Structures are given as C-alpha cells and as structure tokens.
Amino acid sequence: MSKEILAIVDTVSNEKQIDRDKVFNALEGALAIAIKKKFENLDPDIKVEIDRKTGDYTVLRRYLIVDTEGQLANPTREITLEAARLDDENAVAGDYVCDKIDDDMAKVANILDDRITATTVKQVLQQKIREAERQQVVDEFADSVGRLVIGIVKHVSRGDITLDLGNGAIASLRRQNMLPRDSFRPGDRVRGILLPIKTDGKGPQLEVSRTSSDFLRELLTTEVPEIGEGQLEIVNVVRDPGFRAKVSIRAKDRRIDPKGACIGMKGSRIKNVSNELCQENIDIIIYDDDISKYVINAMEPAEVKQAIIDKDKKLVQIGVDNDERKYAKAIGSNGQNVRLASALIGDGWRINVMTVDALENKLHEEKNRLVNSFGDILNIDSDFAQALIDARFDTIELVAFSDPKVIMQDVDGLDDELVAELQKVARDALKNVSTPSGKQVDSALINLDGVDNATVRALAGKEIATLDDLAECATDDLLDLPGFDKEKAGNLIIKARNIAWNLDELEQK
C-alpha cells in the first residue's frame, strides 16, 4: 500500500511536472473524500496525513473546539471547550481535536483495493491535479500581468478565442477585448497584454486584451528603445481602440526629441505599432507642465488659435480657425478628438471647442454680463466696473476683502475713502441677496459648501432662496445657469437634500 502511494505520487509528478508535495496534498484530499463516504449518515471532518518518505498514511477525524455551554450546532464536527480540556488543559476555542481512526473501525486499511473507493480516489485526484496544474500555470504568469504575451490561436468560438501561451498555459481573448477589425484563425500568432488574473467557479483564469491602454504602452516600450531605457517617459495613454489613440511623452533627457524618437525614421516605429493595432491612428503628444501648452498639444492634429484656461472650473475653452473643415477636424468624428484630449489631460479637465469668432463673442458676452453685474451690485458705472475687472478684481469677494492698498495700486483714480466705501457696499451685497420677487436668500443657502457669491446670485435669479427650494430642484433645472453642468448641479442638490431633509440622520437610524 505504501509503495503504491509513492508510485502514484512519482508518476503523477513526473508526467504533469508538478511538485511532489502538491501531489501528496492532492492525494491526501482525495483519500479524505473517499474515506468520508465510508461513514454512512454522518458528515465527519476527515484529514489524511501521508508520510512523504515511507508512503504510510494516517487517518484523523477532526473536531472544531467551540466555546459554548449549549447544544452543539454540528456535533459530528464540533466539540465543546470543556470536553476538549479533559484531555488537553491548554485547548482553546478555534483549534482542532484530532482522533486517530482505527483501521477496523473505518475499514480503510486497504482502501485502494476497494474498486468503488479506488475509482472515487482516482476521480478526485484527477480533479485536484487539474486544479494544481491550473494554479501552477497561473503562478508562473503572475509576474507577467500587465505585460505583453504572445499566444497561438487554438480555438475560435462565437468570436471568443482560446490562446496557447506555451507550457500548458491557456488564456482567453474575448470579443470585447479585441479590436473591431481583428480577425484570427487557428494557428495565428496573437499579441496582447495579460490582464489581472481572475478566479471564478472554474478556478484561476488567464485573459488577454488588445484594447487596453496598457497594451499600446507596452508596444511603444518595446518598439522605442528610448522608452525602454528610461530616457523617455510615457505620461498617459488614452484610446478609442482600433480608431485613434493619444500618447503623452515626456523627455527626461532634453537632447532627445520625444515625438521624433517615437515616430522613428520615415515613421517606421509608429507604423509598426499602428499595424499591430489594425491601423489605429496614434497621436504622439509632448507633455508640458504648463496646462495651457499641454492642452494645445493634446488637441493635435487640430491647430489651436486661442485657449482660455479656467483652473477653478477645470475648463479649457479652445478657439480654432473659422473654417468648417478645421473646426470639424478639431472636434473629430463624434467628438473623438476632444474626448481623447480631455481624457489625456485627466484630473477632471474638460475641453470646449468653438471657432475663434464664437469664442470672442462668448468672452465679450461674459465680460459684458460681469460688467453689468458689478454695476448693479456695487452701484458703479460700467467704466469703473471694467477697470476693476481688468485689474483682476473680477468677483465681489475680491473687491470686498482684498487689501485696500492693492486695489488703489492696481486701479487708477481711487483713494482711501472711495475704496472703503466700495468695500462696504461689496460686503453688504454679499450678505443681502434677493430673488426677483424680493424674497431674501437664506443664510443656510449662502453658507452651503460649494456655493460662492456668483452661485448664490444665479440661484436667486431662479427664485431659489432656501435649501428647501434647492432640494426640490432637478438637475436639469439648473443647467442653464452660468458655470453649471450636470455634476455641479447634482452635487449641490444632493447637499441641500441631505441638510434640508435630514437624510444623513435617517441613514444612520
């Protein structure tokens, strides 16, 4: 019996190239399952221990120590702490008590001579060996996650592809992880990036992707030596898989031209990458710490004539040539160029593209609106309001709380008395905001997180004077207000509802 067990372990280990200890573990598990079936109408916790040198095995029945004075939930697998301490005074809850099972009692002395039991052991062992093989393959590829792998197409089924990665490793390339124009047949060599290993009911599974941004990153690292050597750094990669991609590159060595190095002689390097991606267009963008320059670069191949940066709102207004074709080029098919440029910059930045004329008109309208607003709120003429705005005192808060000396220095024709009066009016205006119907705006709304003076006045213009008024609004109700988008409107409404309707307290209850 002992020699037979050792022979089984050696044979399986050599044939399957699996560590002997893993085979021993699998066999112990298989024997435990087979022996457990000998106990009719019971559900014991059986453990088998095989001596790695002699092949002798010991069968143990385990009981979980439970600290309880009542009835055991599972008496065939549990024992009370009090009973366990009769044999071992150091026993603690959570440990196990093991009883060695006599051969006569369990009828296991010649378990492998029993045809039915031997078949059970064989089936369970095969299953556990398959699991061990799969886990071994997964362990071998654990360090390859996020890197390029090459596989041979083994099988194609309903658009999904099974790849042979070598050494018995099988990976799947699903339709959603393939490029739109990808077409493979059995025997084709396929490159992709290994995705993080997932575990489902069938155990660990290897998956490959050709649509991941990291796939393009790895292709460029392989094709461009300067990237692999660390002279160039890939800052960000965004893709519309199979159609267009943008890659921002930063040079650590100023002597190297990032774009030229990535494109290569006569475009050879970037062409090789594009060919692998079914002719996907790849824009190489030079990274710049200056956000305005970076945005202009990110909009390539569009020619940007003007860029207005609003860092507070993380909004970039781009002006391009009035020519319709150039405007369409800047937008891209279905907004592709703008969408990818925004994603490349990241950190929540948004890009709004319009013609130069349209941008100038919009800026002029906003400037007139601001001048008129200043005139109404501070009771000053348009020239005075324009002078304050040109000097960058373009909010009521700045006028109210800036250093008077700075205001006098930057705006001509002001003295101490005039500035003091101006700031008093501004501070009073911040405290007193009314709706068109004359309803006073509540202080709770003014002090709401994320609400500034401009926002308060915009809300007041829509007869929103209290938190309840704001809480009852829908997101679409606020989208016509200056500076509002769905995200800002939604966030303000949620904050108002949490306070006005006591949602936070209700959730806690």
XYZ file of C-alpha atoms in Angstrom:
509
model
C 0.000 0.000 0.000
C 2.739 2.447 0.977
C 4.790 1.617 -2.114
C 1.685 2.008 -4.257
C 1.078 5.507 -2.911
C 4.670 6.537 -3.532
C 4.461 5.131 -7.063
C 1.297 7.153 -7.761
C 2.915 10.343 -6.487
C 6.115 9.847 -8.502
C 4.229 9.004 -11.704
C 1.877 11.986 -11.498
C 4.676 14.354 -10.504
C 6.854 13.323 -13.456
C 4.061 13.277 -16.054
C 2.420 16.535 -15.035
C 5.599 18.358 -13.983
C 4.020 19.176 -10.624
C 5.905 19.424 -7.352
C 5.718 16.146 -5.340
C 4.416 17.953 -2.267
C 1.471 19.317 -4.262
C 0.694 15.798 -5.495
C 0.849 14.487 -1.926
C -1.596 17.232 -0.857
C -3.945 16.337 -3.693
C -3.796 12.632 -2.824
C -4.440 13.362 0.850
C -7.517 15.326 -0.133
C -8.731 12.568 -2.450
C -8.272 9.868 0.209
C -10.072 12.023 2.782
C -13.099 12.378 0.493
C -13.164 8.652 -0.269
C -12.836 7.646 3.395
C -15.542 10.123 4.391
C -18.015 8.180 2.219
C -17.437 5.130 4.437
C -19.236 6.895 7.267
C -22.901 6.346 6.496
C -25.371 9.015 7.690
C -22.508 11.070 9.141
C -20.625 14.110 7.954
C -17.241 13.902 9.718
C -14.248 16.162 9.136
C -11.650 13.698 7.835
C -7.980 14.512 7.444
C -5.374 12.219 5.892
C -1.653 12.635 6.507
C 0.812 10.771 4.266
C 4.427 10.263 5.275
C 6.456 11.754 2.404
C 9.247 9.179 2.787
C 7.513 5.888 3.577
C 4.111 6.418 1.966
C 2.314 5.336 5.165
C -0.834 7.301 5.848
C -2.749 8.183 8.982
C -6.473 8.884 9.056
C -7.645 11.515 11.548
C -11.110 12.661 12.494
C -11.120 16.337 13.482
C -13.447 18.221 15.813
C -13.567 22.003 15.978
C -13.353 23.288 19.540
C -16.334 25.546 20.277
C -16.698 27.649 23.418
C -20.346 27.027 24.254
C -22.377 25.632 27.116
C -25.402 24.919 24.974
C -26.101 22.330 22.309
C -23.546 21.998 19.514
C -24.744 23.111 16.096
C -22.805 20.313 14.356
C -21.947 17.547 16.825
C -20.299 15.337 14.169
C -17.671 18.032 13.578
C -17.564 20.026 16.841
C -16.612 19.530 20.481
C -17.129 21.804 23.460
C -14.185 23.601 25.014
C -14.958 21.950 28.359
C -14.804 18.444 26.855
C -11.619 19.220 24.929
C -9.860 20.357 28.116
C -10.455 16.994 29.742
C -7.670 15.646 27.510
C -5.702 18.878 26.986
C -5.911 21.656 29.544
C -4.308 24.086 27.070
C -7.033 23.637 24.445
C -8.553 26.870 23.084
C -11.626 27.631 21.013
C -10.959 27.631 17.284
C -8.355 24.834 17.427
C -8.999 21.223 16.450
C -9.045 17.972 18.410
C -7.911 15.029 16.280
C -8.731 11.355 16.896
C -6.799 8.685 15.068
C -9.218 6.300 13.371
C -8.531 2.579 13.756
C -8.326 0.628 10.501
C -11.001 -1.807 11.644
C -13.393 0.950 12.588
C -13.160 2.885 9.337
C -12.418 -0.068 7.063
C -9.635 1.869 5.411
C -6.665 -0.457 5.752
C -6.822 -1.485 2.099
C -8.830 1.376 0.723
C -7.271 1.268 -2.742
C -8.210 -2.428 -3.093
C -11.892 -1.423 -2.981
C -12.843 -0.899 -6.639
C -15.544 1.723 -5.969
C -13.435 3.579 -3.434
C -10.386 3.419 -5.693
C -12.429 4.920 -8.530
C -13.529 7.758 -6.246
C -9.932 8.413 -5.249
C -8.871 8.427 -8.886
C -11.590 10.873 -9.939
C -10.974 13.263 -7.047
C -7.213 13.038 -7.562
C -7.582 13.896 -11.256
C -9.718 16.900 -10.404
C -7.277 18.136 -7.792
C -4.341 17.584 -10.124
C -6.086 19.665 -12.805
C -6.614 22.417 -10.226
C -2.960 22.164 -9.184
C -1.864 22.349 -12.829
C -4.010 25.400 -13.426
C -2.763 27.086 -10.268
C 0.840 26.286 -11.190
C 0.387 27.885 -14.592
C -1.239 30.923 -13.009
C 1.629 31.231 -10.535
C 4.115 31.145 -13.413
C 2.294 34.023 -15.152
C 1.647 36.116 -12.031
C 4.674 38.293 -12.785
C 3.550 38.755 -16.402
C 0.326 40.594 -15.571
C 0.316 43.917 -17.435
C 2.990 42.774 -19.866
C 2.989 41.632 -23.472
C 2.333 37.956 -24.126
C 2.260 36.017 -27.396
C -0.148 33.154 -27.936
C -1.122 30.767 -30.695
C -4.803 30.645 -31.604
C -6.026 27.232 -30.516
C -9.775 27.559 -30.860
C -12.339 30.136 -32.027
C -15.880 30.030 -30.654
C -18.562 32.709 -31.113
C -15.966 35.402 -31.542
C -14.010 34.435 -28.423
C -10.540 32.983 -28.906
C -8.572 30.442 -26.878
C -4.828 31.079 -26.914
C -1.981 28.696 -26.138
C 0.684 30.695 -24.280
C 3.056 27.725 -24.027
C 3.987 25.376 -21.181
C 0.384 24.271 -20.922
C -0.923 27.777 -20.253
C -4.283 28.573 -21.832
C -5.713 32.101 -21.996
C -8.893 33.551 -23.432
C -9.171 36.577 -25.717
C -12.798 37.683 -25.526
C -14.570 39.593 -28.283
C -14.859 42.723 -26.106
C -11.086 42.681 -25.626
C -10.390 42.539 -29.365
C -10.112 45.393 -31.861
C -13.078 45.905 -34.212
C -11.056 44.787 -37.238
C -9.292 41.868 -35.531
C -9.699 38.560 -37.348
C -7.820 35.418 -36.302
C -7.738 31.774 -37.332
C -6.357 28.677 -35.581
C -2.571 28.738 -35.771
C -2.246 32.556 -35.926
C 0.183 34.270 -33.560
C -1.539 36.926 -31.429
C -0.019 39.585 -29.206
C -1.873 41.114 -26.280
C -1.458 42.201 -22.700
C -2.141 39.840 -19.812
C -4.991 41.133 -17.647
C -5.141 40.742 -13.858
C -5.866 37.098 -13.049
C -9.482 36.419 -12.086
C -10.855 33.464 -10.158
C -14.317 32.063 -10.853
C -16.058 28.762 -10.284
C -13.570 27.055 -12.591
C -10.575 28.420 -10.710
C -7.995 31.000 -11.813
C -8.377 32.123 -15.438
C -5.881 33.871 -17.738
C -7.265 36.598 -20.011
C -5.576 38.675 -22.707
C -6.621 42.092 -24.033
C -5.782 44.059 -27.171
C -7.989 47.054 -26.314
C -6.280 48.047 -23.069
C -4.321 51.317 -22.999
C -1.527 49.355 -21.336
C -1.243 47.225 -24.496
C -0.318 50.317 -26.511
C 2.012 51.430 -23.718
C 3.854 48.093 -23.828
C 4.042 48.095 -27.629
C 5.670 51.535 -27.598
C 8.072 50.474 -24.845
C 9.107 47.503 -26.977
C 9.363 49.454 -30.250
C 11.048 52.629 -28.936
C 14.387 51.874 -27.211
C 14.492 55.318 -25.598
C 11.343 54.461 -23.631
C 12.657 51.088 -22.535
C 15.936 52.673 -21.436
C 14.142 55.340 -19.406
C 15.208 58.352 -21.492
C 11.576 58.959 -22.411
C 8.577 58.531 -20.112
C 5.028 57.707 -21.145
C 2.874 60.011 -19.021
C -0.570 58.882 -20.166
C -2.246 56.764 -22.834
C -5.883 57.029 -23.943
C -7.501 55.053 -26.743
C -10.567 54.620 -28.820
C -9.438 51.043 -29.626
C -8.910 50.391 -33.316
C -9.511 54.010 -34.366
C -7.406 56.653 -32.584
C -5.096 56.956 -29.597
C -3.189 59.755 -27.900
C 0.051 59.176 -26.011
C 1.718 61.921 -23.969
C 5.506 61.630 -23.753
C 7.959 63.439 -21.506
C 11.719 63.569 -22.220
C 13.996 63.014 -19.231
C 16.940 63.827 -21.482
C 16.425 67.236 -23.135
C 18.643 66.258 -26.049
C 16.014 63.762 -27.230
C 13.010 64.781 -29.311
C 10.114 62.727 -27.835
C 7.957 62.865 -30.922
C 10.769 62.114 -33.370
C 12.008 59.185 -31.282
C 8.539 57.608 -31.131
C 7.763 58.150 -34.805
C 11.146 56.871 -35.993
C 12.874 57.177 -39.352
C 10.235 57.739 -42.014
C 7.603 56.814 -39.432
C 8.871 53.244 -39.148
C 8.439 52.848 -35.380
C 4.960 54.269 -35.046
C 3.917 52.457 -38.225
C 4.883 49.099 -36.706
C 2.764 49.837 -33.645
C -0.156 51.075 -35.750
C -0.029 47.953 -37.937
C -0.274 45.749 -34.838
C -3.388 47.728 -33.833
C -5.154 47.357 -37.216
C -4.042 50.800 -38.496
C -5.114 52.652 -35.357
C -4.095 56.331 -35.643
C -1.668 57.263 -32.865
C -1.002 60.893 -31.902
C 2.276 61.418 -30.049
C 1.757 64.364 -27.681
C 4.599 66.208 -25.965
C 3.800 66.598 -22.267
C 4.161 70.055 -20.711
C 3.779 71.135 -17.080
C 2.090 74.301 -18.345
C -1.549 73.227 -18.657
C -2.286 75.687 -21.482
C 0.590 74.351 -23.609
C -0.308 70.768 -22.755
C -3.926 71.286 -23.848
C -2.825 72.806 -27.149
C -0.510 69.846 -27.750
C -3.233 67.370 -26.761
C -5.590 68.794 -29.392
C -3.305 67.714 -32.240
C -3.785 67.378 -35.169
C -6.057 70.420 -34.700
C -4.494 73.899 -34.893
C -5.466 75.876 -31.781
C -5.615 79.645 -32.238
C -6.689 80.563 -28.717
C -7.022 78.798 -25.364
C -8.740 80.200 -22.276
C -7.941 78.290 -19.053
C -10.259 78.313 -16.025
C -8.338 76.410 -13.348
C -11.129 76.711 -10.773
C -13.666 75.022 -13.025
C -11.003 72.890 -14.770
C -12.394 74.112 -18.060
C -10.461 74.928 -21.238
C -12.157 76.947 -23.958
C -10.447 76.352 -27.288
C -10.710 78.638 -30.296
C -9.896 77.205 -33.734
C -9.972 78.601 -37.262
C -13.375 79.650 -38.565
C -13.008 77.236 -41.482
C -15.626 74.474 -41.106
C -13.220 71.709 -42.091
C -10.655 72.775 -39.496
C -13.366 73.083 -36.879
C -14.627 69.572 -37.714
C -11.062 68.277 -37.542
C -10.630 69.751 -34.071
C -13.838 68.112 -32.848
C -13.109 64.787 -34.513
C -15.542 62.096 -35.563
C -18.348 62.013 -32.974
C -16.249 64.290 -30.755
C -13.419 61.749 -30.661
C -10.510 64.214 -30.725
C -11.917 66.403 -27.940
C -12.907 63.396 -25.849
C -9.460 61.801 -26.073
C -7.682 65.117 -25.433
C -9.755 65.657 -22.267
C -9.017 62.117 -21.086
C -5.307 62.586 -21.827
C -5.117 65.670 -19.604
C -7.144 63.862 -16.943
C -7.857 65.127 -13.422
C -11.398 66.155 -14.386
C -10.429 68.725 -17.038
C -12.987 69.488 -19.759
C -12.375 70.995 -23.188
C -14.922 73.146 -25.042
C -14.092 73.757 -28.719
C -15.517 76.589 -30.809
C -14.434 78.860 -33.634
C -12.350 81.931 -32.826
C -15.265 84.229 -33.668
C -17.647 82.265 -31.465
C -15.134 82.270 -28.620
C -14.588 86.021 -28.912
C -18.340 86.609 -28.885
C -18.768 84.399 -25.834
C -15.945 86.139 -23.966
C -17.419 89.511 -24.902
C -20.852 88.475 -23.655
C -19.429 87.131 -20.400
C -17.417 90.300 -19.923
C -20.491 92.487 -20.523
C -22.529 90.324 -18.152
C -19.847 90.663 -15.483
C -19.581 94.437 -16.004
C -23.348 94.825 -15.754
C -23.458 92.598 -12.670
C -20.735 94.670 -10.989
C -22.549 97.869 -11.876
C -25.826 96.645 -10.403
C -24.348 95.113 -7.239
C -21.780 97.822 -6.414
C -23.789 100.739 -7.842
C -20.921 101.899 -10.077
C -20.737 102.835 -13.761
C -19.528 100.477 -16.491
C -16.109 102.152 -16.847
C -15.385 101.717 -13.133
C -16.617 98.107 -13.255
C -14.464 97.460 -16.334
C -11.403 98.897 -14.563
C -11.921 96.577 -11.567
C -12.338 93.534 -13.808
C -9.284 94.410 -15.914
C -7.277 94.661 -12.685
C -8.391 91.060 -11.881
C -10.831 92.054 -9.141
C -13.452 90.079 -11.014
C -15.557 88.784 -8.108
C -17.468 90.615 -5.404
C -15.464 88.652 -2.808
C -12.174 90.004 -4.174
C -13.479 93.561 -4.114
C -14.838 93.124 -0.578
C -11.836 91.520 1.091
C -8.692 92.456 -0.879
C -6.093 94.750 0.668
C -7.236 98.371 0.015
C -3.669 99.357 -0.887
C -3.549 96.692 -3.581
C -6.836 97.905 -5.062
C -5.589 101.525 -5.136
C -2.313 100.394 -6.679
C -3.956 98.387 -9.487
C -6.949 100.651 -10.244
C -6.279 104.254 -11.179
C -8.174 107.171 -9.604
C -9.042 105.596 -6.242
C -8.330 106.954 -2.750
C -8.743 105.532 0.770
C -12.231 106.911 1.229
C -13.555 105.648 -2.106
C -12.072 102.157 -1.634
C -13.503 101.938 1.899
C -16.969 102.851 0.602
C -16.621 100.413 -2.309
C -15.668 97.537 0.004
C -18.521 98.358 2.407
C -21.023 98.139 -0.469
C -19.447 94.870 -1.623
C -19.617 93.302 1.838
C -23.212 94.367 2.303
C -24.040 92.905 -1.093
C -22.604 89.539 -0.066
C -24.904 89.495 2.954
C -28.055 90.639 1.190
C -29.153 88.703 -1.866
C -32.785 88.688 -3.011
C -34.795 86.913 -5.694
C -36.563 88.930 -8.429
C -39.758 88.680 -6.368
C -37.971 90.237 -3.394
C -37.540 87.085 -1.310
C -34.397 87.234 0.857
C -31.895 84.399 0.261
C -31.467 82.325 3.417
C -28.043 82.309 5.114
C -28.035 78.485 5.126
C -28.045 78.515 1.324
C -25.313 81.181 1.194
C -23.124 79.105 3.545
C -23.722 75.787 1.728
C -20.442 74.075 0.823
C -19.571 74.734 -2.826
C -21.704 77.879 -3.117
C -19.978 81.186 -3.838
C -21.463 84.639 -4.405
C -21.912 84.118 -8.139
C -23.722 80.831 -7.497
C -25.985 82.389 -4.863
C -26.995 85.181 -7.245
C -27.544 82.728 -10.083
C -29.810 80.595 -7.873
C -31.634 83.695 -6.613
C -32.339 84.634 -10.218
C -34.377 81.398 -10.474
C -36.322 82.194 -7.264
C -34.239 79.701 -5.252
C -33.833 81.322 -1.849
C -33.679 78.430 0.656
C -32.210 74.958 0.995
C -35.722 73.538 0.562
C -36.079 75.392 -2.750
C -32.780 73.912 -3.965
C -33.573 70.430 -2.633
C -36.793 70.296 -4.657
C -34.987 71.102 -7.913
C -33.998 68.580 -10.561
C -30.563 68.638 -12.149
C -31.924 69.895 -15.469
C -33.478 72.907 -13.704
C -30.026 74.387 -13.062
C -28.177 73.583 -16.297
C -28.993 76.974 -17.868
C -27.160 78.824 -15.072
C -23.663 80.207 -15.857
C -20.896 77.765 -14.913
C -23.283 74.896 -14.153
C -23.022 71.378 -15.531
C -24.753 68.148 -14.505
C -22.080 67.279 -11.958
C -22.139 70.646 -10.186
C -25.937 70.871 -10.228
C -26.333 67.316 -8.947
C -23.804 67.790 -6.136
C -25.455 70.985 -4.870
C -28.933 69.456 -4.934
C -27.751 66.370 -3.022
C -26.038 68.536 -0.367
C -29.204 70.602 0.028
C -31.372 67.482 0.376
C -29.049 65.923 2.954
C -29.407 69.014 5.158
C -32.981 70.091 4.433
C -34.454 66.587 4.569
C -32.100 65.201 7.268
C -31.055 62.337 5.000
C -27.781 61.743 6.858
C -29.664 61.223 10.145
C -32.194 58.916 8.512
C -29.408 56.748 7.076
C -27.769 56.453 10.495
C -31.059 55.359 12.040
